Tab-separated table of C-alpha atoms in Angstrom:
chain	number	residue	atom	x	y	z
A	1	UNK	CA	39.815	152.175	-222.421
A	2	UNK	CA	40.390	149.610	-219.742
A	3	UNK	CA	44.187	149.842	-220.286
A	4	UNK	CA	44.139	153.589	-220.181
A	5	UNK	CA	42.026	153.507	-217.032
A	6	UNK	CA	44.427	151.067	-215.440
A	7	UNK	CA	47.385	153.236	-216.368
A	8	UNK	CA	45.783	156.249	-214.871
A	9	UNK	CA	45.165	154.334	-211.612
A	10	UNK	CA	48.859	153.435	-211.400
A	11	UNK	CA	49.802	157.056	-212.065
A	12	UNK	CA	47.407	158.077	-209.305
A	13	UNK	CA	49.302	155.868	-206.809
A	14	UNK	CA	52.522	157.537	-207.848
A	15	UNK	CA	51.052	160.992	-207.359
A	16	UNK	CA	49.888	160.176	-203.861
A	17	UNK	CA	53.248	158.689	-202.887
A	18	UNK	CA	55.376	161.549	-204.160
A	19	UNK	CA	52.834	164.352	-203.836
A	20	UNK	CA	52.894	165.314	-207.555
A	21	UNK	CA	50.180	167.773	-208.646
A	22	UNK	CA	47.162	166.225	-210.335
A	23	UNK	CA	47.860	168.454	-213.327
A	24	UNK	CA	50.926	166.380	-214.087
A	25	UNK	CA	48.686	163.505	-215.313
A	26	UNK	CA	48.291	162.800	-219.037
A	27	UNK	CA	45.609	160.720	-220.809
A	28	UNK	CA	41.868	160.434	-221.283
A	29	UNK	CA	41.184	159.265	-217.687
A	30	UNK	CA	42.870	162.247	-216.083
A	31	UNK	CA	39.647	164.075	-215.173
A	32	UNK	CA	37.969	161.006	-213.576
A	33	UNK	CA	40.957	160.067	-211.527
A	34	UNK	CA	41.659	163.667	-210.536
A	35	UNK	CA	38.258	163.679	-208.953
A	36	UNK	CA	38.899	160.405	-207.103
A	37	UNK	CA	42.261	161.597	-205.974
A	38	UNK	CA	40.683	164.755	-204.521
A	39	UNK	CA	38.119	162.685	-202.625
A	40	UNK	CA	40.880	160.453	-201.374
A	41	UNK	CA	42.824	163.447	-200.081
A	42	UNK	CA	39.844	165.147	-198.443
A	43	UNK	CA	38.459	161.943	-196.841
A	44	UNK	CA	41.696	160.369	-195.654
A	45	UNK	CA	42.369	160.469	-192.020
A	46	UNK	CA	46.137	160.074	-192.632
A	47	UNK	CA	48.582	159.841	-195.454
A	48	UNK	CA	48.592	156.054	-194.854
A	49	UNK	CA	44.853	156.000	-195.685
A	50	UNK	CA	45.498	157.871	-198.850
A	51	UNK	CA	48.186	155.516	-199.932
A	52	UNK	CA	45.934	152.572	-199.075
A	53	UNK	CA	43.242	153.946	-201.358
A	54	UNK	CA	45.817	154.539	-204.014
A	55	UNK	CA	46.940	150.929	-203.747
A	56	UNK	CA	43.313	149.844	-204.353
A	57	UNK	CA	43.128	151.930	-207.466
A	58	UNK	CA	46.474	150.601	-208.553
A	59	UNK	CA	45.299	147.016	-208.017
A	60	UNK	CA	42.399	147.625	-210.376
A	61	UNK	CA	44.718	149.226	-212.863
A	62	UNK	CA	47.193	146.361	-212.620
A	63	UNK	CA	44.479	143.857	-213.424
A	64	UNK	CA	43.411	145.883	-216.441
A	65	UNK	CA	46.991	146.091	-217.640
A	66	UNK	CA	47.364	142.254	-217.425
A	67	UNK	CA	49.505	142.271	-214.287
A	68	UNK	CA	47.716	139.626	-212.062
A	69	UNK	CA	50.792	139.227	-209.813
A	70	UNK	CA	50.754	142.911	-208.827
A	71	UNK	CA	46.917	142.910	-208.577
A	72	UNK	CA	47.133	140.016	-206.136
A	73	UNK	CA	50.018	141.356	-204.175
A	74	UNK	CA	48.626	144.887	-203.459
A	75	UNK	CA	45.698	143.726	-201.408
A	76	UNK	CA	48.036	141.740	-199.128
A	77	UNK	CA	49.303	145.026	-197.893
A	78	UNK	CA	45.910	146.210	-196.903
A	79	UNK	CA	45.235	148.414	-199.965
A	80	UNK	CA	41.953	148.578	-201.761
A	81	UNK	CA	39.728	149.032	-198.752
A	82	UNK	CA	36.543	150.997	-199.311
A	83	UNK	CA	35.755	151.294	-195.595
A	84	UNK	CA	35.403	154.769	-194.058
A	85	UNK	CA	38.692	156.448	-193.164
A	86	UNK	CA	39.863	156.176	-189.596
A	87	UNK	CA	40.202	159.324	-187.521
A	88	UNK	CA	43.793	160.441	-186.913
A	89	UNK	CA	45.385	158.452	-184.074
A	90	UNK	CA	42.786	155.672	-184.253
A	91	UNK	CA	44.625	152.304	-184.298
A	92	UNK	CA	43.811	149.886	-187.166
A	93	UNK	CA	41.378	147.026	-186.443
A	94	UNK	CA	43.104	143.779	-185.442
A	95	UNK	CA	43.881	141.373	-188.167
A	96	UNK	CA	41.439	138.455	-188.585
A	97	UNK	CA	44.237	135.923	-188.889
A	98	UNK	CA	48.036	135.953	-188.580
A	99	UNK	CA	50.022	136.518	-191.763
A	100	UNK	CA	51.971	133.437	-192.751
A	101	UNK	CA	54.790	133.453	-195.332
A	102	UNK	CA	57.352	131.032	-196.567
A	103	UNK	CA	60.960	132.170	-197.228
A	104	UNK	CA	62.126	130.863	-200.588
A	105	UNK	CA	65.892	130.958	-201.169
A	106	UNK	CA	67.022	132.157	-204.535
A	107	UNK	CA	68.708	135.067	-206.215
A	108	UNK	CA	67.130	137.063	-204.782
A	109	UNK	CA	65.302	135.308	-201.965
A	110	UNK	CA	61.546	135.955	-201.875
A	111	UNK	CA	58.627	135.719	-199.598
A	112	UNK	CA	55.634	133.539	-200.597
A	113	UNK	CA	52.231	134.717	-199.280
A	114	UNK	CA	49.147	132.435	-199.238
A	115	UNK	CA	45.392	132.719	-199.639
A	116	UNK	CA	43.301	131.550	-196.681
A	117	UNK	CA	42.888	128.108	-198.117
A	118	UNK	CA	46.516	127.686	-199.062
A	119	UNK	CA	47.655	128.907	-195.692
A	120	UNK	CA	45.596	126.162	-193.968
A	121	UNK	CA	47.241	123.652	-196.154
A	122	UNK	CA	50.816	124.915	-195.294
A	123	UNK	CA	50.064	124.905	-191.583
A	124	UNK	CA	48.806	121.376	-191.687
A	125	UNK	CA	52.075	120.279	-193.279
A	126	UNK	CA	53.469	120.730	-189.801
A	127	UNK	CA	51.616	117.684	-188.560
A	128	UNK	CA	53.946	115.593	-190.869
A	129	UNK	CA	57.069	116.979	-189.143
A	130	UNK	CA	59.071	115.099	-186.638
A	131	UNK	CA	59.921	118.391	-184.928
A	132	UNK	CA	58.751	121.989	-185.081
A	133	UNK	CA	60.978	124.790	-183.867
A	134	UNK	CA	59.399	128.122	-182.810
A	135	UNK	CA	61.620	131.136	-182.504
A	136	UNK	CA	60.113	133.751	-180.127
A	137	UNK	CA	61.101	136.805	-178.129
A	138	UNK	CA	61.762	135.029	-174.841
A	139	UNK	CA	62.855	138.224	-172.964
A	140	UNK	CA	59.760	140.183	-173.886
A	141	UNK	CA	57.185	141.091	-171.378
A	142	UNK	CA	54.459	140.312	-173.866
A	143	UNK	CA	53.033	136.880	-174.318
A	144	UNK	CA	51.859	137.511	-177.936
A	145	UNK	CA	54.524	135.220	-179.428
A	146	UNK	CA	53.363	132.320	-177.244
A	147	UNK	CA	49.776	133.042	-178.043
A	148	UNK	CA	50.665	133.019	-181.771
A	149	UNK	CA	52.457	129.648	-181.405
A	150	UNK	CA	49.420	128.198	-179.861
A	151	UNK	CA	47.137	129.532	-182.579
A	152	UNK	CA	49.481	128.044	-185.223
A	153	UNK	CA	49.405	124.672	-183.521
A	154	UNK	CA	45.627	124.635	-183.019
A	155	UNK	CA	45.207	125.301	-186.747
A	156	UNK	CA	46.509	121.890	-187.518
A	157	UNK	CA	50.308	121.987	-187.147
A	158	UNK	CA	50.444	119.168	-184.682
A	159	UNK	CA	50.207	115.500	-185.337
A	160	UNK	CA	46.977	114.001	-183.957
A	161	UNK	CA	48.410	110.492	-183.391
A	162	UNK	CA	51.770	111.251	-181.737
A	163	UNK	CA	52.825	112.007	-178.157
A	164	UNK	CA	53.997	115.664	-177.763
A	165	UNK	CA	57.056	116.813	-176.033
A	166	UNK	CA	57.814	120.595	-175.615
A	167	UNK	CA	61.492	121.207	-175.356
A	168	UNK	CA	61.916	124.649	-173.617
A	169	UNK	CA	65.223	126.359	-174.026
A	170	UNK	CA	64.552	129.054	-171.521
A	171	UNK	CA	64.344	126.433	-168.693
A	172	UNK	CA	67.285	124.374	-167.538
A	173	UNK	CA	67.699	121.223	-165.474
A	174	UNK	CA	67.229	123.044	-162.216
A	175	UNK	CA	63.632	123.862	-163.210
A	176	UNK	CA	62.636	120.412	-164.500
A	177	UNK	CA	60.958	119.455	-161.252
A	178	UNK	CA	58.765	122.569	-161.454
A	179	UNK	CA	57.741	121.752	-165.019
A	180	UNK	CA	56.974	118.172	-164.025
A	181	UNK	CA	54.778	119.340	-161.116
A	182	UNK	CA	52.929	121.794	-163.354
A	183	UNK	CA	52.304	119.093	-166.160
A	184	UNK	CA	51.187	116.581	-163.622
A	185	UNK	CA	48.789	118.856	-161.686
A	186	UNK	CA	45.322	117.729	-162.826
A	187	UNK	CA	43.272	119.243	-160.040
A	188	UNK	CA	44.317	122.908	-159.735
A	189	UNK	CA	42.759	125.653	-161.887
A	190	UNK	CA	44.987	127.121	-164.620
A	191	UNK	CA	45.481	130.277	-162.608
A	192	UNK	CA	46.633	128.390	-159.431
A	193	UNK	CA	48.781	125.905	-161.322
A	194	UNK	CA	50.521	128.712	-163.239
A	195	UNK	CA	51.107	130.707	-160.076
A	196	UNK	CA	52.711	127.672	-158.525
A	197	UNK	CA	54.918	127.148	-161.634
A	198	UNK	CA	56.111	130.737	-161.702
A	199	UNK	CA	56.913	130.601	-158.043
A	200	UNK	CA	58.767	127.230	-158.177
A	201	UNK	CA	60.590	127.934	-161.443
A	202	UNK	CA	61.895	131.356	-160.364
A	203	UNK	CA	62.913	129.924	-156.991
A	204	UNK	CA	64.982	127.412	-158.991
A	205	UNK	CA	66.721	130.159	-160.978
A	206	UNK	CA	64.401	130.751	-163.966
A	207	UNK	CA	63.806	134.188	-165.326
A	208	UNK	CA	60.331	135.249	-164.269
A	209	UNK	CA	59.650	137.280	-167.401
A	210	UNK	CA	60.572	134.389	-169.599
A	211	UNK	CA	58.341	132.056	-167.635
A	212	UNK	CA	55.332	134.486	-167.758
A	213	UNK	CA	55.595	135.209	-171.463
A	214	UNK	CA	55.380	131.475	-172.218
A	215	UNK	CA	52.374	130.745	-169.986
A	216	UNK	CA	49.826	130.464	-172.939
A	217	UNK	CA	52.102	127.913	-174.552
A	218	UNK	CA	52.628	125.985	-171.293
A	219	UNK	CA	48.899	126.018	-170.612
A	220	UNK	CA	48.275	124.584	-174.077
A	221	UNK	CA	50.896	121.857	-173.490
A	222	UNK	CA	49.370	120.970	-170.092
A	223	UNK	CA	45.834	120.723	-171.615
A	224	UNK	CA	47.235	118.286	-174.313
A	225	UNK	CA	48.922	116.129	-171.763
A	226	UNK	CA	52.349	116.928	-173.326
A	227	UNK	CA	55.692	116.314	-171.714
A	228	UNK	CA	57.600	119.500	-170.690
A	229	UNK	CA	61.394	119.393	-171.130
A	230	UNK	CA	63.939	121.803	-169.727
A	231	UNK	CA	66.663	121.890	-172.373
A	232	UNK	CA	68.517	125.047	-171.508
A	233	UNK	CA	71.990	125.196	-169.930
A	234	UNK	CA	72.433	126.572	-166.313
A	235	UNK	CA	74.172	129.973	-166.114
A	236	UNK	CA	76.928	128.480	-163.980
A	237	UNK	CA	77.846	126.040	-166.709
A	238	UNK	CA	77.777	128.782	-169.324
A	239	UNK	CA	79.916	130.972	-167.155
A	240	UNK	CA	82.502	128.167	-166.843
A	241	UNK	CA	82.631	127.711	-170.608
A	242	UNK	CA	82.997	131.449	-171.075
A	243	UNK	CA	85.960	131.527	-168.744
A	244	UNK	CA	87.637	128.240	-169.726
A	245	UNK	CA	86.162	127.155	-173.031
A	246	UNK	CA	84.436	123.776	-173.426
A	247	UNK	CA	87.174	122.196	-171.328
A	248	UNK	CA	85.691	124.179	-168.502
A	249	UNK	CA	82.709	121.757	-168.216
A	250	UNK	CA	82.701	118.857	-165.883
A	251	UNK	CA	82.723	115.379	-167.356
A	252	UNK	CA	79.100	114.847	-166.283
A	253	UNK	CA	77.950	118.100	-167.933
A	254	UNK	CA	79.919	117.331	-171.132
A	255	UNK	CA	78.296	113.937	-171.343
A	256	UNK	CA	74.826	115.335	-170.837
A	257	UNK	CA	74.944	118.405	-173.053
A	258	UNK	CA	77.369	117.152	-175.699
A	259	UNK	CA	76.709	113.355	-176.144
A	260	UNK	CA	78.617	113.238	-179.409
A	261	UNK	CA	81.606	115.471	-179.046
A	262	UNK	CA	83.242	114.667	-182.420
A	263	UNK	CA	80.071	115.423	-184.435
A	264	UNK	CA	79.431	118.526	-182.265
A	265	UNK	CA	82.746	120.039	-183.350
A	266	UNK	CA	82.512	118.863	-186.934
A	267	UNK	CA	79.404	121.014	-187.631
A	268	UNK	CA	81.623	124.160	-187.644
A	269	UNK	CA	83.033	122.888	-190.967
A	270	UNK	CA	79.684	122.720	-192.762
A	271	UNK	CA	79.522	125.099	-195.658
A	272	UNK	CA	77.846	128.365	-194.739
A	273	UNK	CA	78.491	127.931	-191.033
A	274	UNK	CA	81.410	130.425	-190.987
A	275	UNK	CA	79.208	133.160	-192.449
A	276	UNK	CA	76.505	132.307	-189.911
A	277	UNK	CA	79.026	132.514	-187.024
A	278	UNK	CA	80.378	135.851	-188.114
A	279	UNK	CA	76.925	137.456	-188.504
A	280	UNK	CA	74.867	135.802	-185.833
A	281	UNK	CA	77.117	134.470	-183.044
A	282	UNK	CA	79.852	137.085	-183.227
A	283	UNK	CA	77.770	139.958	-184.705
A	284	UNK	CA	78.110	143.456	-183.349
A	285	UNK	CA	74.824	143.164	-181.418
A	286	UNK	CA	75.435	139.634	-180.133
A	287	UNK	CA	76.214	138.917	-176.481
A	288	UNK	CA	79.972	139.016	-176.124
A	289	UNK	CA	82.327	137.262	-173.743
A	290	UNK	CA	85.771	135.672	-173.751
A	291	UNK	CA	84.347	132.534	-175.297
A	292	UNK	CA	81.044	133.689	-176.822
A	293	UNK	CA	81.345	131.304	-179.716
A	294	UNK	CA	81.754	128.248	-177.435
A	295	UNK	CA	78.841	129.412	-175.230
A	296	UNK	CA	76.522	129.845	-178.238
A	297	UNK	CA	77.200	126.495	-179.871
A	298	UNK	CA	76.956	124.699	-176.494
A	299	UNK	CA	73.475	126.244	-176.012
A	300	UNK	CA	72.381	125.176	-179.472
A	301	UNK	CA	73.746	121.649	-178.982
A	302	UNK	CA	72.032	121.237	-175.646
A	303	UNK	CA	68.540	122.361	-176.803
A	304	UNK	CA	68.796	120.132	-179.851
A	305	UNK	CA	70.151	117.112	-177.956
A	306	UNK	CA	67.304	117.488	-175.400
A	307	UNK	CA	64.662	117.333	-178.124
A	308	UNK	CA	66.438	114.484	-179.921
A	309	UNK	CA	66.772	112.507	-176.644
A	310	UNK	CA	62.979	112.719	-176.209
A	311	UNK	CA	62.407	111.465	-179.791
A	312	UNK	CA	64.974	108.690	-179.482
A	313	UNK	CA	63.407	107.372	-176.288
A	314	UNK	CA	60.093	107.169	-178.099
A	315	UNK	CA	61.578	105.037	-180.821
A	316	UNK	CA	63.081	102.718	-178.197
A	317	UNK	CA	59.761	102.388	-176.448
A	318	UNK	CA	57.836	101.954	-179.766
A	319	UNK	CA	55.926	105.239	-179.206
A	320	UNK	CA	55.494	107.783	-182.052
A	321	UNK	CA	56.417	111.246	-180.934
A	322	UNK	CA	56.654	114.855	-182.164
A	323	UNK	CA	59.011	117.432	-180.499
A	324	UNK	CA	58.187	121.119	-180.256
A	325	UNK	CA	61.375	123.090	-179.553
A	326	UNK	CA	60.772	126.650	-178.263
A	327	UNK	CA	63.791	128.923	-178.298
A	328	UNK	CA	64.791	132.540	-178.567
A	329	UNK	CA	64.554	134.105	-182.035
A	330	UNK	CA	68.309	134.419	-182.331
A	331	UNK	CA	68.841	130.665	-181.719
A	332	UNK	CA	66.549	129.853	-184.626
A	333	UNK	CA	67.408	132.266	-187.426
A	334	UNK	CA	69.425	131.163	-190.428
A	335	UNK	CA	69.340	127.397	-189.829
A	336	UNK	CA	72.757	126.860	-188.249
A	337	UNK	CA	71.699	127.234	-184.670
A	338	UNK	CA	69.192	124.746	-183.154
A	339	UNK	CA	67.768	123.513	-186.429
A	340	UNK	CA	71.003	122.172	-187.930
A	341	UNK	CA	71.977	120.495	-184.761
A	342	UNK	CA	68.609	118.827	-184.252
A	343	UNK	CA	68.776	117.641	-187.864
A	344	UNK	CA	72.156	116.047	-187.142
A	345	UNK	CA	71.166	114.597	-183.822
A	346	UNK	CA	67.855	113.206	-185.137
A	347	UNK	CA	67.159	109.622	-184.275
A	348	UNK	CA	66.791	107.112	-187.004
A	349	UNK	CA	63.162	107.576	-188.201
A	350	UNK	CA	60.849	104.648	-188.405
A	351	UNK	CA	60.517	102.739	-191.637
A	352	UNK	CA	57.217	103.008	-193.579
A	353	UNK	CA	57.121	99.315	-194.448
A	354	UNK	CA	59.230	96.209	-193.868
A	355	UNK	CA	62.428	96.539	-195.877
A	356	UNK	CA	61.755	100.132	-196.885
A	357	UNK	CA	64.401	102.828	-196.498
A	358	UNK	CA	63.959	105.073	-193.433
A	359	UNK	CA	61.963	108.206	-193.926
A	360	UNK	CA	63.725	111.552	-193.821
A	361	UNK	CA	63.683	113.311	-190.494
A	362	UNK	CA	61.574	116.409	-191.030
A	363	UNK	CA	62.070	119.631	-189.177
A	364	UNK	CA	60.412	122.957	-189.667
A	365	UNK	CA	61.452	126.390	-188.207
A	366	UNK	CA	58.793	129.117	-187.645
A	367	UNK	CA	59.743	132.639	-186.575
A	368	UNK	CA	57.110	134.526	-184.623
A	369	UNK	CA	56.641	138.208	-185.131
A	370	UNK	CA	60.163	138.798	-186.346
A	371	UNK	CA	61.484	142.429	-186.728
A	372	UNK	CA	64.006	143.771	-189.157
A	373	UNK	CA	66.650	143.815	-186.394
A	374	UNK	CA	65.897	140.230	-185.513
A	375	UNK	CA	66.919	139.335	-189.131
A	376	UNK	CA	70.169	141.435	-188.704
A	377	UNK	CA	68.975	143.828	-191.400
A	378	UNK	CA	70.302	147.375	-191.466
A	379	UNK	CA	67.173	148.449	-193.313
A	380	UNK	CA	63.579	148.493	-192.039
A	381	UNK	CA	62.839	145.326	-194.023
A	382	UNK	CA	63.439	141.692	-193.233
A	383	UNK	CA	66.663	140.134	-194.420
A	384	UNK	CA	65.654	136.800	-195.934
A	385	UNK	CA	69.045	135.059	-196.300
A	386	UNK	CA	72.638	135.477	-195.356
A	387	UNK	CA	75.230	136.728	-197.871
A	388	UNK	CA	73.466	135.296	-200.862
A	389	UNK	CA	75.114	135.669	-204.305
A	390	UNK	CA	74.893	133.638	-207.525
A	391	UNK	CA	77.970	131.782	-206.425
A	392	UNK	CA	76.923	131.134	-202.813
A	393	UNK	CA	73.202	130.368	-203.140
A	394	UNK	CA	73.920	126.710	-202.334
A	395	UNK	CA	75.431	127.765	-199.024
A	396	UNK	CA	72.667	130.231	-198.144
A	397	UNK	CA	69.887	129.289	-195.767
A	398	UNK	CA	66.603	131.203	-195.263
A	399	UNK	CA	65.766	133.402	-192.196
A	400	UNK	CA	63.486	130.538	-191.302
A	401	UNK	CA	61.196	128.103	-193.111
A	402	UNK	CA	58.100	130.142	-192.199
A	403	UNK	CA	57.445	133.504	-190.654
A	404	UNK	CA	54.244	134.205	-188.823
A	405	UNK	CA	52.737	137.452	-187.554
A	406	UNK	CA	50.041	138.126	-184.921
A	407	UNK	CA	48.675	140.964	-187.045
A	408	UNK	CA	49.096	142.725	-190.398
A	409	UNK	CA	52.884	143.310	-190.719
A	410	UNK	CA	54.175	146.737	-191.768
A	411	UNK	CA	54.424	147.182	-195.545
A	412	UNK	CA	58.070	148.245	-195.168
A	413	UNK	CA	58.977	144.998	-193.399
A	414	UNK	CA	58.162	142.675	-196.329
A	415	UNK	CA	59.878	142.932	-199.667
A	416	UNK	CA	60.252	140.848	-202.749
A	417	UNK	CA	56.814	139.304	-202.543
A	418	UNK	CA	55.781	136.528	-204.836
A	419	UNK	CA	52.145	136.450	-206.162
A	420	UNK	CA	49.702	134.983	-203.610
A	421	UNK	CA	49.508	131.196	-203.821
A	422	UNK	CA	46.004	129.840	-203.859
């Protein structure tokens, strides 16, 4: 009877989704579930509510049918709620916690969701990293990405025994003095210090929107006594590269932004990079110029070398450090931007014991509130890897190591879900 009841629940879900008549059902549980479906239809404030209730029934049915993976996955999308229906037009309640998923490369790539306990464990793995890279929407007028980054870090992602350095790709050398003054201001209120930072940074050429949307993150860094690093490239330098290529830089700029020119150029020969360049750097929706490719790889090299410079100085001074690189989403997706270059530029890590081999330099990338278009998907779902096939899986890299959302993500955005890890 349990199996038949479970089957009826799954059929109920199908009927809700495709609007089949209840009379199309077959089986002993038809009458009971017909009554439930009628209640669902009459009480639902919207079709979304009806589908949500159908998902709850389907979850029960999946468990009865011996499909624990499906039974676990359905509640992740918000199904199974027995709460009263919302009135039409009423927004859903805010999520109690951000959704965190790991991208697992395979054929096909999948998303790994976590239970509350497992999520805490995954976040705390960040404290073991030498560097964390956050990809956020730097041109947005909203600060929700910065707030989400702070929430992620306060949940245990930072090392408690290392100095922190925030490498900020939306600030360049012209604004370093403004960042230093803000970080060193111990007497002003947050409001006054932030107003002074916005005024000084914009006067030095920073984009005001980009400064304001990162204020929650900058405030967090200031409270922690962290170092703030401007690792972007001034527009004048980028314009020179766009017009004359990398040769258009002065010798001083070249030495500062590209300290290892041979290795800088060798990265374009890494397997998988060509696919990345065609899709991300030279894609149809990417910024275009005469030398767009040179501009992009210079920006990536500059932000990575700035973070690496901070870490390397710590090793020289005998101080343990962790770098937090904050960049635009597009500079973080699919590994070959800032992440690959920071991995290459990484200073020699400390040894664990005398005579022991150096520990591996650990970097983790985290995308904040990514959209389907951010992932270069032509569908309303996230694209999880670039050009992955059975023959090219070794050359494929994930959208990011982790993706994190401020609220419950849309069902259509997430596909190929693994069972929840507990």
